[in-house]
Amino acid sequence: MERVRAILDEASVMISGVEDQRTLEDLRVKYLGKKGLLTELIKYLGDLPAAERPKMGKAINDAKNQIQHLISDKQSRFEDLSKQKSLQKDILDITLPGRAEKTGKIHPISRVMNEVLEVFSKLGFSIAYGPDVETDYYNFEALNIPAHHPSRDMWSTLYVEGDVLLRTHTSPVQIRVMEKQNPPLAVVVPGRVYRRDADVTHSTVFHQVEGFLVDRDVTFGDLKGALTSFLHYIFGRQKKVRFRPSYFPFTEPSAEVDVQCVMCGGDGCRICKGTGWIEILGSGMIDPNVFKYVKYDPEKFSGFAFGLGIERVAMLKYGIDDIRLFYQNDLRFLRQF
Ligand code: FA5
């Protein structure tokens, strides 16, 4: 019995002094394990007189329970401690401001394109589309530009193969629509076009919106009226614009429209090549020869057409001095719109 008490006393002192899990486990094995001190004592029970065995057995069991109790206590204290430590380490400050999600923006070219289409749809125009890969016939021939004609030089054309090319303007869609529909019609055509062209105001791939209106008694006054309303919508009434006589094989008479250069306010700079103006569109009264290709009677019908450069409009609207910025996808640039 003394030995039991001595083991219990020693275990109590040892367990209360333990500071880590591993030593605690060692102590459990030492006192309660299969070969532990108390388990060893049980082996000697058989040597005792039968009358003393129950008393002794109970004393060993009680000692075992007490030691188990001390170990469990210590164990749960260790667990609390490590929980506290990890809470301190992984502290979550719910008062910190959150990280804002970066949201996408509509690209300035799409934005201007949508705005232009919206203005023309308010003026009663419907929308049509045509292919980027075109034939010589639609891009040139049916627009009154025969193969031998020097005006082909106006469009630095990228050919795919033979008579197949990347359209140099949206004008071929005029022919495609007029082949299928009879006047009266008022249509706009948004699309990508391609030319072997590149500098601060010229891109190899750029966007145009074609517009055309055919009816009886359409005059140059109608063209000027429609385009002036459009320009006022887009740039405001205070912006200076001018109609300048020009030449296109598929219109007669023809005019180009310039807007005062935003970079220099009209004084002349590298963007406007010293002229003070930036050209945004070509236009004119549809040439009667074009009507012959689509079997419209030029005696009955007349019409106007125009082709607008979207990048140029965006440059003027937002004061952008290099067309290439639109295609570089630099987020610092794109986030400003
Ligand atoms: C044409 O493409 C004619 N099809 C326009 C037209 C349509 C005239 C209907 C009459 C009737 P032009 O080559 O000038 O014309 O181009 C029209 C507009 O596209 C220009 O005013 C300019 O704003 C824009 N543009 C032309 N080349 C480029 C380029 N390389 N990069 C960006 N914009 C360009």
PDB file of N, CA, C and O in Angstrom, residues 234-275:
ATOM      1  N   ILE A 234     -22.885  63.984 -81.330  1.00  0.00           N
ATOM      2  CA  ILE A 234     -21.651  63.351 -80.856  1.00  0.00           C
ATOM      3  C   ILE A 234     -20.692  64.361 -80.234  1.00  0.00           C
ATOM      4  O   ILE A 234     -20.100  64.103 -79.183  1.00  0.00           O
ATOM      5  N   PHE A 235     -20.504  65.507 -80.880  1.00  0.00           N
ATOM      6  CA  PHE A 235     -19.467  66.443 -80.410  1.00  0.00           C
ATOM      7  C   PHE A 235     -20.030  67.679 -79.711  1.00  0.00           C
ATOM      8  O   PHE A 235     -19.264  68.461 -79.150  1.00  0.00           O
ATOM      9  N   GLY A 236     -21.338  67.887 -79.768  1.00  0.00           N
ATOM     10  CA  GLY A 236     -21.910  69.119 -79.200  1.00  0.00           C
ATOM     11  C   GLY A 236     -21.897  70.212 -80.269  1.00  0.00           C
ATOM     12  O   GLY A 236     -21.105  70.157 -81.205  1.00  0.00           O
ATOM     13  N   ARG A 237     -22.741  71.222 -80.085  1.00  0.00           N
ATOM     14  CA  ARG A 237     -22.895  72.241 -81.125  1.00  0.00           C
ATOM     15  C   ARG A 237     -21.707  73.182 -81.238  1.00  0.00           C
ATOM     16  O   ARG A 237     -21.484  73.819 -82.262  1.00  0.00           O
ATOM     17  N   GLN A 238     -20.936  73.281 -80.144  1.00  0.00           N
ATOM     18  CA  GLN A 238     -19.856  74.270 -80.142  1.00  0.00           C
ATOM     19  C   GLN A 238     -18.629  73.819 -80.947  1.00  0.00           C
ATOM     20  O   GLN A 238     -17.783  74.621 -81.326  1.00  0.00           O
ATOM     21  N   LYS A 239     -18.559  72.505 -81.258  1.00  0.00           N
ATOM     22  CA  LYS A 239     -17.383  71.982 -81.964  1.00  0.00           C
ATOM     23  C   LYS A 239     -17.403  72.406 -83.434  1.00  0.00           C
ATOM     24  O   LYS A 239     -18.422  72.281 -84.102  1.00  0.00           O
ATOM     25  N   LYS A 240     -16.248  72.871 -83.931  1.00  0.00           N
ATOM     26  CA  LYS A 240     -16.200  73.301 -85.340  1.00  0.00           C
ATOM     27  C   LYS A 240     -16.040  72.098 -86.264  1.00  0.00           C
ATOM     28  O   LYS A 240     -15.155  71.266 -86.064  1.00  0.00           O
ATOM     29  N   VAL A 241     -16.928  72.012 -87.276  1.00  0.00           N
ATOM     30  CA  VAL A 241     -16.810  70.960 -88.296  1.00  0.00           C
ATOM     31  C   VAL A 241     -16.896  71.624 -89.667  1.00  0.00           C
ATOM     32  O   VAL A 241     -17.430  72.719 -89.799  1.00  0.00           O
ATOM     33  N   ARG A 242     -16.329  70.942 -90.674  1.00  0.00           N
ATOM     34  CA  ARG A 242     -16.461  71.508 -92.024  1.00  0.00           C
ATOM     35  C   ARG A 242     -16.684  70.399 -93.055  1.00  0.00           C
ATOM     36  O   ARG A 242     -16.174  69.274 -92.904  1.00  0.00           O
ATOM     37  N   PHE A 243     -17.449  70.723 -94.088  1.00  0.00           N
ATOM     38  CA  PHE A 243     -17.642  69.844 -95.232  1.00  0.00           C
ATOM     39  C   PHE A 243     -16.680  70.312 -96.307  1.00  0.00           C
ATOM     40  O   PHE A 243     -16.677  71.489 -96.661  1.00  0.00           O
ATOM     41  N   ARG A 244     -15.861  69.410 -96.792  1.00  0.00           N
ATOM     42  CA  ARG A 244     -14.820  69.788 -97.758  1.00  0.00           C
ATOM     43  C   ARG A 244     -15.033  68.978 -99.040  1.00  0.00           C
ATOM     44  O   ARG A 244     -15.195  67.753 -98.979  1.00  0.00           O
ATOM     45  N   PRO A 245     -15.067  69.639-100.217  1.00  0.00           N
ATOM     46  CA  PRO A 245     -15.260  68.899-101.460  1.00  0.00           C
ATOM     47  C   PRO A 245     -14.202  67.812-101.617  1.00  0.00           C
ATOM     48  O   PRO A 245     -13.034  68.041-101.276  1.00  0.00           O
ATOM     49  N   SER A 246     -14.614  66.657-102.110  1.00  0.00           N
ATOM     50  CA  SER A 246     -13.668  65.550-102.223  1.00  0.00           C
ATOM     51  C   SER A 246     -14.064  64.656-103.394  1.00  0.00           C
ATOM     52  O   SER A 246     -14.942  65.006-104.178  1.00  0.00           O
ATOM     53  N   TYR A 247     -13.421  63.501-103.463  1.00  0.00           N
ATOM     54  CA  TYR A 247     -13.737  62.584-104.562  1.00  0.00           C
ATOM     55  C   TYR A 247     -13.816  61.141-104.074  1.00  0.00           C
ATOM     56  O   TYR A 247     -12.928  60.666-103.358  1.00  0.00           O
ATOM     57  N   PHE A 248     -14.885  60.462-104.426  1.00  0.00           N
ATOM     58  CA  PHE A 248     -14.984  59.009-104.273  1.00  0.00           C
ATOM     59  C   PHE A 248     -15.623  58.476-105.550  1.00  0.00           C
ATOM     60  O   PHE A 248     -16.558  59.104-106.068  1.00  0.00           O
ATOM     61  N   PRO A 249     -15.176  57.342-106.062  1.00  0.00           N
ATOM     62  CA  PRO A 249     -15.713  56.833-107.325  1.00  0.00           C
ATOM     63  C   PRO A 249     -17.201  56.485-107.239  1.00  0.00           C
ATOM     64  O   PRO A 249     -17.880  56.453-108.257  1.00  0.00           O
ATOM     65  N   PHE A 250     -17.688  56.206-106.025  1.00  0.00           N
ATOM     66  CA  PHE A 250     -19.079  55.736-105.885  1.00  0.00           C
ATOM     67  C   PHE A 250     -20.035  56.836-105.453  1.00  0.00           C
ATOM     68  O   PHE A 250     -21.201  56.572-105.176  1.00  0.00           O
ATOM     69  N   THR A 251     -19.546  58.088-105.331  1.00  0.00           N
ATOM     70  CA  THR A 251     -20.448  59.206-105.011  1.00  0.00           C
ATOM     71  C   THR A 251     -20.131  60.395-105.918  1.00  0.00           C
ATOM     72  O   THR A 251     -18.985  60.586-106.330  1.00  0.00           O
ATOM     73  N   GLU A 252     -21.164  61.173-106.194  1.00  0.00           N
ATOM     74  CA  GLU A 252     -20.978  62.366-107.027  1.00  0.00           C
ATOM     75  C   GLU A 252     -22.123  63.325-106.776  1.00  0.00           C
ATOM     76  O   GLU A 252     -23.267  62.969-107.069  1.00  0.00           O
ATOM     77  N   PRO A 253     -21.926  64.524-106.210  1.00  0.00           N
ATOM     78  CA  PRO A 253     -20.653  65.020-105.711  1.00  0.00           C
ATOM     79  C   PRO A 253     -20.269  64.355-104.378  1.00  0.00           C
ATOM     80  O   PRO A 253     -21.094  63.704-103.741  1.00  0.00           O
ATOM     81  N   SER A 254     -19.012  64.569-103.967  1.00  0.00           N
ATOM     82  CA  SER A 254     -18.514  63.955-102.725  1.00  0.00           C
ATOM     83  C   SER A 254     -17.990  65.031-101.781  1.00  0.00           C
ATOM     84  O   SER A 254     -17.566  66.098-102.226  1.00  0.00           O
ATOM     85  N   ALA A 255     -18.022  64.699-100.490  1.00  0.00           N
ATOM     86  CA  ALA A 255     -17.473  65.634 -99.501  1.00  0.00           C
ATOM     87  C   ALA A 255     -16.856  64.840 -98.364  1.00  0.00           C
ATOM     88  O   ALA A 255     -17.333  63.749 -98.032  1.00  0.00           O
ATOM     89  N   GLU A 256     -15.795  65.389 -97.802  1.00  0.00           N
ATOM     90  CA  GLU A 256     -15.253  64.798 -96.577  1.00  0.00           C
ATOM     91  C   GLU A 256     -15.590  65.743 -95.436  1.00  0.00           C
ATOM     92  O   GLU A 256     -15.742  66.942 -95.646  1.00  0.00           O
ATOM     93  N   VAL A 257     -15.730  65.161 -94.230  1.00  0.00           N
ATOM     94  CA  VAL A 257     -16.037  65.996 -93.076  1.00  0.00           C
ATOM     95  C   VAL A 257     -14.846  65.976 -92.125  1.00  0.00           C
ATOM     96  O   VAL A 257     -14.317  64.915 -91.799  1.00  0.00           O
ATOM     97  N   ASP A 258     -14.436  67.182 -91.739  1.00  0.00           N
ATOM     98  CA  ASP A 258     -13.325  67.331 -90.794  1.00  0.00           C
ATOM     99  C   ASP A 258     -13.845  67.944 -89.494  1.00  0.00           C
ATOM    100  O   ASP A 258     -14.788  68.732 -89.523  1.00  0.00           O
ATOM    101  N   VAL A 259     -13.203  67.572 -88.387  1.00  0.00           N
ATOM    102  CA  VAL A 259     -13.527  68.179 -87.092  1.00  0.00           C
ATOM    103  C   VAL A 259     -12.259  68.872 -86.603  1.00  0.00           C
ATOM    104  O   VAL A 259     -11.149  68.371 -86.810  1.00  0.00           O
ATOM    105  N   GLN A 260     -12.434  70.020 -85.942  1.00  0.00           N
ATOM    106  CA  GLN A 260     -11.277  70.769 -85.466  1.00  0.00           C
ATOM    107  C   GLN A 260     -10.430  69.893 -84.533  1.00  0.00           C
ATOM    108  O   GLN A 260     -10.968  69.207 -83.660  1.00  0.00           O
ATOM    109  N   CYS A 261      -9.123  69.924 -84.744  1.00  0.00           N
ATOM    110  CA  CYS A 261      -8.206  69.073 -83.976  1.00  0.00           C
ATOM    111  C   CYS A 261      -8.267  69.429 -82.487  1.00  0.00           C
ATOM    112  O   CYS A 261      -8.113  70.591 -82.120  1.00  0.00           O
ATOM    113  N   VAL A 262      -8.512  68.406 -81.650  1.00  0.00           N
ATOM    114  CA  VAL A 262      -8.615  68.678 -80.202  1.00  0.00           C
ATOM    115  C   VAL A 262      -7.250  68.895 -79.556  1.00  0.00           C
ATOM    116  O   VAL A 262      -7.142  69.520 -78.515  1.00  0.00           O
ATOM    117  N   MET A 263      -6.209  68.313 -80.178  1.00  0.00           N
ATOM    118  CA  MET A 263      -4.881  68.385 -79.564  1.00  0.00           C
ATOM    119  C   MET A 263      -4.351  69.825 -79.586  1.00  0.00           C
ATOM    120  O   MET A 263      -3.779  70.288 -78.631  1.00  0.00           O
ATOM    121  N   CYS A 264      -4.535  70.518 -80.721  1.00  0.00           N
ATOM    122  CA  CYS A 264      -3.923  71.851 -80.863  1.00  0.00           C
ATOM    123  C   CYS A 264      -4.981  72.950 -80.973  1.00  0.00           C
ATOM    124  O   CYS A 264      -4.632  74.125 -81.093  1.00  0.00           O
ATOM    125  N   GLY A 265      -6.271  72.570 -80.941  1.00  0.00           N
ATOM    126  CA  GLY A 265      -7.338  73.576 -81.042  1.00  0.00           C
ATOM    127  C   GLY A 265      -7.359  74.266 -82.396  1.00  0.00           C
ATOM    128  O   GLY A 265      -7.901  75.365 -82.548  1.00  0.00           O
ATOM    129  N   GLY A 266      -6.730  73.648 -83.393  1.00  0.00           N
ATOM    130  CA  GLY A 266      -6.780  74.213 -84.744  1.00  0.00           C
ATOM    131  C   GLY A 266      -5.499  74.915 -85.180  1.00  0.00           C
ATOM    132  O   GLY A 266      -5.400  75.401 -86.305  1.00  0.00           O
ATOM    133  N   ASP A 267      -4.507  74.962 -84.274  1.00  0.00           N
ATOM    134  CA  ASP A 267      -3.252  75.662 -84.626  1.00  0.00           C
ATOM    135  C   ASP A 267      -2.353  74.847 -85.559  1.00  0.00           C
ATOM    136  O   ASP A 267      -1.506  75.398 -86.249  1.00  0.00           O
ATOM    137  N   GLY A 268      -2.537  73.531 -85.523  1.00  0.00           N
ATOM    138  CA  GLY A 268      -1.670  72.648 -86.332  1.00  0.00           C
ATOM    139  C   GLY A 268      -0.692  71.904 -85.438  1.00  0.00           C
ATOM    140  O   GLY A 268       0.037  72.529 -84.655  1.00  0.00           O
ATOM    141  N   CYS A 269      -0.686  70.562 -85.535  1.00  0.00           N
ATOM    142  CA  CYS A 269       0.236  69.748 -84.735  1.00  0.00           C
ATOM    143  C   CYS A 269       0.520  68.456 -85.504  1.00  0.00           C
ATOM    144  O   CYS A 269       0.051  68.283 -86.629  1.00  0.00           O
ATOM    145  N   ARG A 270       1.252  67.506 -84.877  1.00  0.00           N
ATOM    146  CA  ARG A 270       1.633  66.294 -85.613  1.00  0.00           C
ATOM    147  C   ARG A 270       0.411  65.402 -85.863  1.00  0.00           C
ATOM    148  O   ARG A 270       0.372  64.650 -86.821  1.00  0.00           O
ATOM    149  N   ILE A 271      -0.606  65.502 -84.985  1.00  0.00           N
ATOM    150  CA  ILE A 271      -1.793  64.656 -85.146  1.00  0.00           C
ATOM    151  C   ILE A 271      -2.589  65.082 -86.383  1.00  0.00           C
ATOM    152  O   ILE A 271      -3.030  64.253 -87.178  1.00  0.00           O
ATOM    153  N   CYS A 272      -2.771  66.417 -86.533  1.00  0.00           N
ATOM    154  CA  CYS A 272      -3.558  66.891 -87.689  1.00  0.00           C
ATOM    155  C   CYS A 272      -2.638  67.245 -88.854  1.00  0.00           C
ATOM    156  O   CYS A 272      -3.074  67.850 -89.831  1.00  0.00           O
ATOM    157  N   LYS A 273      -1.395  66.855 -88.732  1.00  0.00           N
ATOM    158  CA  LYS A 273      -0.375  67.114 -89.760  1.00  0.00           C
ATOM    159  C   LYS A 273      -0.324  68.587 -90.150  1.00  0.00           C
ATOM    160  O   LYS A 273      -0.241  68.959 -91.330  1.00  0.00           O
ATOM    161  N   GLY A 274      -0.440  69.446 -89.137  1.00  0.00           N
ATOM    162  CA  GLY A 274      -0.293  70.888 -89.343  1.00  0.00           C
ATOM    163  C   GLY A 274      -1.512  71.589 -89.922  1.00  0.00           C
ATOM    164  O   GLY A 274      -1.495  72.801 -90.113  1.00  0.00           O
ATOM    165  N   THR A 275      -2.626  70.816 -90.172  1.00  0.00           N
ATOM    166  CA  THR A 275      -3.774  71.449 -90.847  1.00  0.00           C
ATOM    167  C   THR A 275      -4.781  72.053 -89.880  1.00  0.00           C
ATOM    168  O   THR A 275      -5.607  72.879 -90.275  1.00  0.00           O
TER     169      THR A 275
END
